[in-house]
PDB file of C-alpha atoms in Angstrom:
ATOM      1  CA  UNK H   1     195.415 164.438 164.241  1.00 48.00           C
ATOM      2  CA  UNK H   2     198.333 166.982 163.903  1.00 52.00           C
ATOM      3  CA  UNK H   3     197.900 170.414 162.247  1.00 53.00           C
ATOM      4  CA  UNK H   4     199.349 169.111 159.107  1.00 52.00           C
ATOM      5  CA  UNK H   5     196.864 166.643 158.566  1.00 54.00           C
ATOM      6  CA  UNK H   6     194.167 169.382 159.394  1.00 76.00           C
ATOM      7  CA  UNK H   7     195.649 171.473 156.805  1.00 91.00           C
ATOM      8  CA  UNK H   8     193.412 173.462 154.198  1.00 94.00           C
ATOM      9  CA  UNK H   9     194.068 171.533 150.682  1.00 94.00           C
ATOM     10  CA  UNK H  10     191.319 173.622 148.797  1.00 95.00           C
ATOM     11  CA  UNK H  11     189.421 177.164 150.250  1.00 97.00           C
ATOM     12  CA  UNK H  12     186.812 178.003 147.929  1.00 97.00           C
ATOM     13  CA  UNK H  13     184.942 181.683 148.969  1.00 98.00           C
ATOM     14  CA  UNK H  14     181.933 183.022 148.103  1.00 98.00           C
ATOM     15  CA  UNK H  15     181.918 181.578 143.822  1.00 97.00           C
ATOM     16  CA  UNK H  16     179.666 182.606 141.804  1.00 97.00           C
ATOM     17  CA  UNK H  17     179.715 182.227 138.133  1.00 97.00           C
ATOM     18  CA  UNK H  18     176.649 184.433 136.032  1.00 96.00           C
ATOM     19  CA  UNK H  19     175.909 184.046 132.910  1.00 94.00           C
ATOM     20  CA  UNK H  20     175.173 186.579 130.209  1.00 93.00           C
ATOM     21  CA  UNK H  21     171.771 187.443 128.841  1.00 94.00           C
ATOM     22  CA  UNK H  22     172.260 189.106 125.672  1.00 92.00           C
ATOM     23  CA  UNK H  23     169.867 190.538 123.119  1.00 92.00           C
ATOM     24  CA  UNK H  24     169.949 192.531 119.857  1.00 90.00           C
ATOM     25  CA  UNK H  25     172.085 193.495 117.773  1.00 91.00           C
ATOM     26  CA  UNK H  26     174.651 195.233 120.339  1.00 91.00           C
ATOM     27  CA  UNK H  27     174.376 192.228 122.260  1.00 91.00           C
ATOM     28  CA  UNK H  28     173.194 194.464 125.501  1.00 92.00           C
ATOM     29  CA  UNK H  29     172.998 192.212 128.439  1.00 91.00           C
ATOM     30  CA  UNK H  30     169.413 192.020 129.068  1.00 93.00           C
ATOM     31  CA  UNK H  31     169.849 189.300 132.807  1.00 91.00           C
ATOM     32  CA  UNK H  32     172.640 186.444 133.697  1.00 92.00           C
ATOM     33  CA  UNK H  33     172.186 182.536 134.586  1.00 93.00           C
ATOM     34  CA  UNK H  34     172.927 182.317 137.812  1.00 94.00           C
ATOM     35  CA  UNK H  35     174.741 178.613 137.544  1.00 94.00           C
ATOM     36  CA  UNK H  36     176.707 178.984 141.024  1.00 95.00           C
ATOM     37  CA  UNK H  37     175.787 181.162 143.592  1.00 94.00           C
ATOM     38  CA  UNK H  38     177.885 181.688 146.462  1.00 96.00           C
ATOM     39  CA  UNK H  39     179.149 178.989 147.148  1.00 96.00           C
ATOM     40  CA  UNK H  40     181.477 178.579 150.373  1.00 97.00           C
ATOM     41  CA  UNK H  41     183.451 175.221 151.206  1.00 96.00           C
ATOM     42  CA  UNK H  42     187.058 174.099 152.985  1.00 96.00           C
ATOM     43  CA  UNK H  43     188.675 171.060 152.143  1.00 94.00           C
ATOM     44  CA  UNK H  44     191.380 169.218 154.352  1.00 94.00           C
ATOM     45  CA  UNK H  45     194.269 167.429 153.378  1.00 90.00           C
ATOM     46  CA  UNK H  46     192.769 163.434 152.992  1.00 86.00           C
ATOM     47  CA  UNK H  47     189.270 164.622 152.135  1.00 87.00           C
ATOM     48  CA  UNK H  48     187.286 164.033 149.422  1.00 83.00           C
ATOM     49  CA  UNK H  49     184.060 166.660 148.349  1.00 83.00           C
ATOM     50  CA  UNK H  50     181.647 164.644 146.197  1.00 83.00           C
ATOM     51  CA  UNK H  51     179.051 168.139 144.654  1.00 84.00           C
ATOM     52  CA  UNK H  52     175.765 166.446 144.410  1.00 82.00           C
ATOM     53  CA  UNK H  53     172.467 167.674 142.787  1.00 82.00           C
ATOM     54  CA  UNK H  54     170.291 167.180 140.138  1.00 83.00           C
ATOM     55  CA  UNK H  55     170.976 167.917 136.177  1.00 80.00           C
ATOM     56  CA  UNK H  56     171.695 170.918 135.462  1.00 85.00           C
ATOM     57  CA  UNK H  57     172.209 172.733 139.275  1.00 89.00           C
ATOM     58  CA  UNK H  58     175.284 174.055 138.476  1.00 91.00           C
ATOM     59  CA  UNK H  59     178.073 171.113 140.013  1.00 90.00           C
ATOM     60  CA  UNK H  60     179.860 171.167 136.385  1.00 89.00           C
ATOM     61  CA  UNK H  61     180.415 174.780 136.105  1.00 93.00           C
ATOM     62  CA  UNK H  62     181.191 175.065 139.990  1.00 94.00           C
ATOM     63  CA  UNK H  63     184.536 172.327 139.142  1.00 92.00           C
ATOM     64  CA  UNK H  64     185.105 174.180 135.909  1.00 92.00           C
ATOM     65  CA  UNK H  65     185.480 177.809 137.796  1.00 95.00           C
ATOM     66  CA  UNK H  66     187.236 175.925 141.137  1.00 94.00           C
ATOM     67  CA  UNK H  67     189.840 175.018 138.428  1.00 92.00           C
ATOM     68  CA  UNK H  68     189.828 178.162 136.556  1.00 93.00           C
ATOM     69  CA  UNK H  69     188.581 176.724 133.351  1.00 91.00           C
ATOM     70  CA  UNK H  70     186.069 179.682 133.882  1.00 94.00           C
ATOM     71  CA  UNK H  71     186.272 182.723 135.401  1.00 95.00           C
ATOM     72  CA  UNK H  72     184.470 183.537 138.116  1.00 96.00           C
ATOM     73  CA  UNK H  73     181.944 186.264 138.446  1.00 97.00           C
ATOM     74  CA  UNK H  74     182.688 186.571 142.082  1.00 97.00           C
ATOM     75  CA  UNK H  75     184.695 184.512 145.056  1.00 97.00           C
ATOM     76  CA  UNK H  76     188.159 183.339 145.043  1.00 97.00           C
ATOM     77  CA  UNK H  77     189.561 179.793 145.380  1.00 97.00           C
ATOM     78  CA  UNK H  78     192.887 178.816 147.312  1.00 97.00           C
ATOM     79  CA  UNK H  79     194.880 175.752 146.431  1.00 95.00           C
ATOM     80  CA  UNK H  80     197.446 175.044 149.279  1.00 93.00           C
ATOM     81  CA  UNK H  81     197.053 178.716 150.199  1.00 93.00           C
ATOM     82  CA  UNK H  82     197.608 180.492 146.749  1.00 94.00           C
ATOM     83  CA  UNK H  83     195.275 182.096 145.278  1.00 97.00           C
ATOM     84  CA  UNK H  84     194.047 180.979 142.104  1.00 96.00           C
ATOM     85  CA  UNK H  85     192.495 184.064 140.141  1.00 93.00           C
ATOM     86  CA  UNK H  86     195.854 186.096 140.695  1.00 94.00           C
ATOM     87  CA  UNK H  87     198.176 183.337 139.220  1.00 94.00           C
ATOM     88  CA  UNK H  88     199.974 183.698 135.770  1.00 93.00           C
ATOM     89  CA  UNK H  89     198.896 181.154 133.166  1.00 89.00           C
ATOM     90  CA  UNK H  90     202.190 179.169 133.667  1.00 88.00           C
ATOM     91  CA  UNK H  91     201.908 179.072 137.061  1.00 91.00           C
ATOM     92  CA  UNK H  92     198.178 177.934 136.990  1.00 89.00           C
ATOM     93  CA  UNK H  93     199.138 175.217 134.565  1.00 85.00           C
ATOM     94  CA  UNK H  94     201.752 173.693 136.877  1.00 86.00           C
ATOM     95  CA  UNK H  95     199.415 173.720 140.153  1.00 86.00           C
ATOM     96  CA  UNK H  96     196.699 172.276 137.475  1.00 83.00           C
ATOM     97  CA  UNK H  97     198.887 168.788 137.682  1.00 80.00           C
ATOM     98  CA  UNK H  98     197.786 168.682 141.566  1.00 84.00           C
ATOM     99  CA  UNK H  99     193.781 168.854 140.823  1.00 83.00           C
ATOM    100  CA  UNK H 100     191.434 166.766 139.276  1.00 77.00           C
ATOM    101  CA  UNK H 101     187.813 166.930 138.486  1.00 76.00           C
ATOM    102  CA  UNK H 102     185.896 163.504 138.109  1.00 70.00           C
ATOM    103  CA  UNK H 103     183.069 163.872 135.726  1.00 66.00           C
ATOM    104  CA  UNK H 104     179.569 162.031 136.643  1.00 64.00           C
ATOM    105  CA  UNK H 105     179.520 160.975 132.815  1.00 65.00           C
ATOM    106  CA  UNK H 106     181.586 157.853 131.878  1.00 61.00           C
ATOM    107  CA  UNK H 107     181.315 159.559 128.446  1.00 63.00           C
ATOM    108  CA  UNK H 108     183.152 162.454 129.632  1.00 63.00           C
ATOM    109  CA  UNK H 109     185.367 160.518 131.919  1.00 68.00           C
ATOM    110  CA  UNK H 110     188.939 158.792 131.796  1.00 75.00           C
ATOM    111  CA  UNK H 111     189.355 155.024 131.923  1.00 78.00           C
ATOM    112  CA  UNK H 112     190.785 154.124 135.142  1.00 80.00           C
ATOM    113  CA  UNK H 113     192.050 150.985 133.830  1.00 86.00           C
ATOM    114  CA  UNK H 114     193.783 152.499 130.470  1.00 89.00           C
ATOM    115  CA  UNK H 115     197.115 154.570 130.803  1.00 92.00           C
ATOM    116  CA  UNK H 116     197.315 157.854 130.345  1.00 91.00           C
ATOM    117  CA  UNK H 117     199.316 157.328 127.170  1.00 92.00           C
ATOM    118  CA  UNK H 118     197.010 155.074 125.937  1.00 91.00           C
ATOM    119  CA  UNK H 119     194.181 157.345 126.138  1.00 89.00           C
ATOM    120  CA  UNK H 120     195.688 160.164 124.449  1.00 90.00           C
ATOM    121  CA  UNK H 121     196.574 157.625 121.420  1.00 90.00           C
ATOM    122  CA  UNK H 122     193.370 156.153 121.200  1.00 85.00           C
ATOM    123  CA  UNK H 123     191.968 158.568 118.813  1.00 81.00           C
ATOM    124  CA  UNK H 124     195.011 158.046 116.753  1.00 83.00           C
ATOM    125  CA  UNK H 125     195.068 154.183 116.477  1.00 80.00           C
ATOM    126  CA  UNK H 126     190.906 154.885 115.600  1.00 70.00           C
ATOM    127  CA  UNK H 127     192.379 157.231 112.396  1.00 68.00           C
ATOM    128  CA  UNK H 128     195.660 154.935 111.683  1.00 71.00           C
ATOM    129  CA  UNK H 129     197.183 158.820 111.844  1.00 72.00           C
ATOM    130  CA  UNK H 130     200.355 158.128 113.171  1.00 79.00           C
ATOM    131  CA  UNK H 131     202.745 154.588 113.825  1.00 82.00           C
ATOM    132  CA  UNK H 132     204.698 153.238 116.517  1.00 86.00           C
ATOM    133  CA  UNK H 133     207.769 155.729 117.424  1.00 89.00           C
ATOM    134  CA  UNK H 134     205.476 158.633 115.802  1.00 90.00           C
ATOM    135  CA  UNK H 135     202.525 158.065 117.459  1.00 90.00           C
ATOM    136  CA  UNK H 136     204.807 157.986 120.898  1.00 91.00           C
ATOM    137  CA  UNK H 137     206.765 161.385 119.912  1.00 92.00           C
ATOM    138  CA  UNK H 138     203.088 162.996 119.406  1.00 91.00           C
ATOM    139  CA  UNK H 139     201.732 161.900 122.992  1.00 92.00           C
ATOM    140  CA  UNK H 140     204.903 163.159 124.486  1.00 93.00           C
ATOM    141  CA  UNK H 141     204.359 166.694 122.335  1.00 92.00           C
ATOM    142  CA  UNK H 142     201.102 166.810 123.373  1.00 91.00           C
ATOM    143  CA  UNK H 143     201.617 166.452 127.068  1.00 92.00           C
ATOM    144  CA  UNK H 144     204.215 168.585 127.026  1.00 90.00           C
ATOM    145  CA  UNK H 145     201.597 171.474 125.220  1.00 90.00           C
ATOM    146  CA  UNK H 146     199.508 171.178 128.613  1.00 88.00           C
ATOM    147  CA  UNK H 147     202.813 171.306 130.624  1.00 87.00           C
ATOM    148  CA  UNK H 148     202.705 167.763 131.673  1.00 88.00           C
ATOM    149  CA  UNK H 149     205.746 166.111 131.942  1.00 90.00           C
ATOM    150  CA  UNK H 150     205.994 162.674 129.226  1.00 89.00           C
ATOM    151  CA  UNK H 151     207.064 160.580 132.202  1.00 90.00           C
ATOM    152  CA  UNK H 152     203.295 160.422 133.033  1.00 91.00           C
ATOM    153  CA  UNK H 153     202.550 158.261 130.127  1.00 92.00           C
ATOM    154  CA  UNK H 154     202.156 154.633 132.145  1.00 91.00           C
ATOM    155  CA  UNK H 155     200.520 156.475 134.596  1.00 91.00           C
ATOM    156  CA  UNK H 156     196.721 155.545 135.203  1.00 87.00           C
ATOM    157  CA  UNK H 157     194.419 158.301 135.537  1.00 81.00           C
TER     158      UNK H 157
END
């Protein structure tokens, strides 16, 4: 195996995400959750990391801060070398189109076999909000809102 094969896709260090015990009126923090606690991992280019445990360990919040959708209390995560907590919101958004977190609820997951335009109009069809052309125009808006480009619309997830 060459050295790009072997290369470092995602370098999490040392994440930790706390949270807040408040109490009275002031809201003083009074202790913190500790939902991830140091957690240390590499990931190569062709790997896949499956975060296993029981309900409620902490393997939601741990994909939610890997991908910035929380911020960390400590640690930093590198995606293809860059360092997520220092990038600007744009920036994150476009590296965001590379990652993916696969949810262990089918409630809270995609359909595989539906496209990605489909799912996005489902809940339109469901409230007869918007037609044809319309309904196409908003999926395209929409994507575009989360910097995704349109063109990803027969795409499966």
């Amino acid at each position: 195996m060459n050295s790009e094969e072997r290369s470092i896709l995602l370098k999490v260090e040392g994440l930790t995400k706390h949270f807040p015990i408040t109490k009275g009126v002031f809201r003083k923090q009074v202790g913190a959750v500790k939902a991830v606690d140091g957690i240390s991992f590499d990931i190569f280019k062709g790997e896949t990391l499956g975060l296993v445990g029981e309900s409620g360990c902490g393997k939601s919040t741990a994909g939610r801060v890997i991908l910035q959708l929380y911020t960390a209390t400590e640690g930093n995560v590198f995606f293809k070398g860059q360092n997520l907590r220092l990038l600007r919101k744009e920036d994150l958004r476009k590296l965001r189109q590379q990652m993916q977190m696969i949810f262990q609820d089918p409630q809270e997951s995609l359909n595989p076999r539906m496209t990605v335009g489909s799912i996005i109009s489902e809940p339109m069809l469901e409230h007869q909000s918007l037609k044809g052309k319309d309904r196409r125009e908003r999926v395209e808006q929409l994507l575009n809102s989360v910097g995704l480009d349109p063109n990803v619309t027969n795409r499966y997830p």
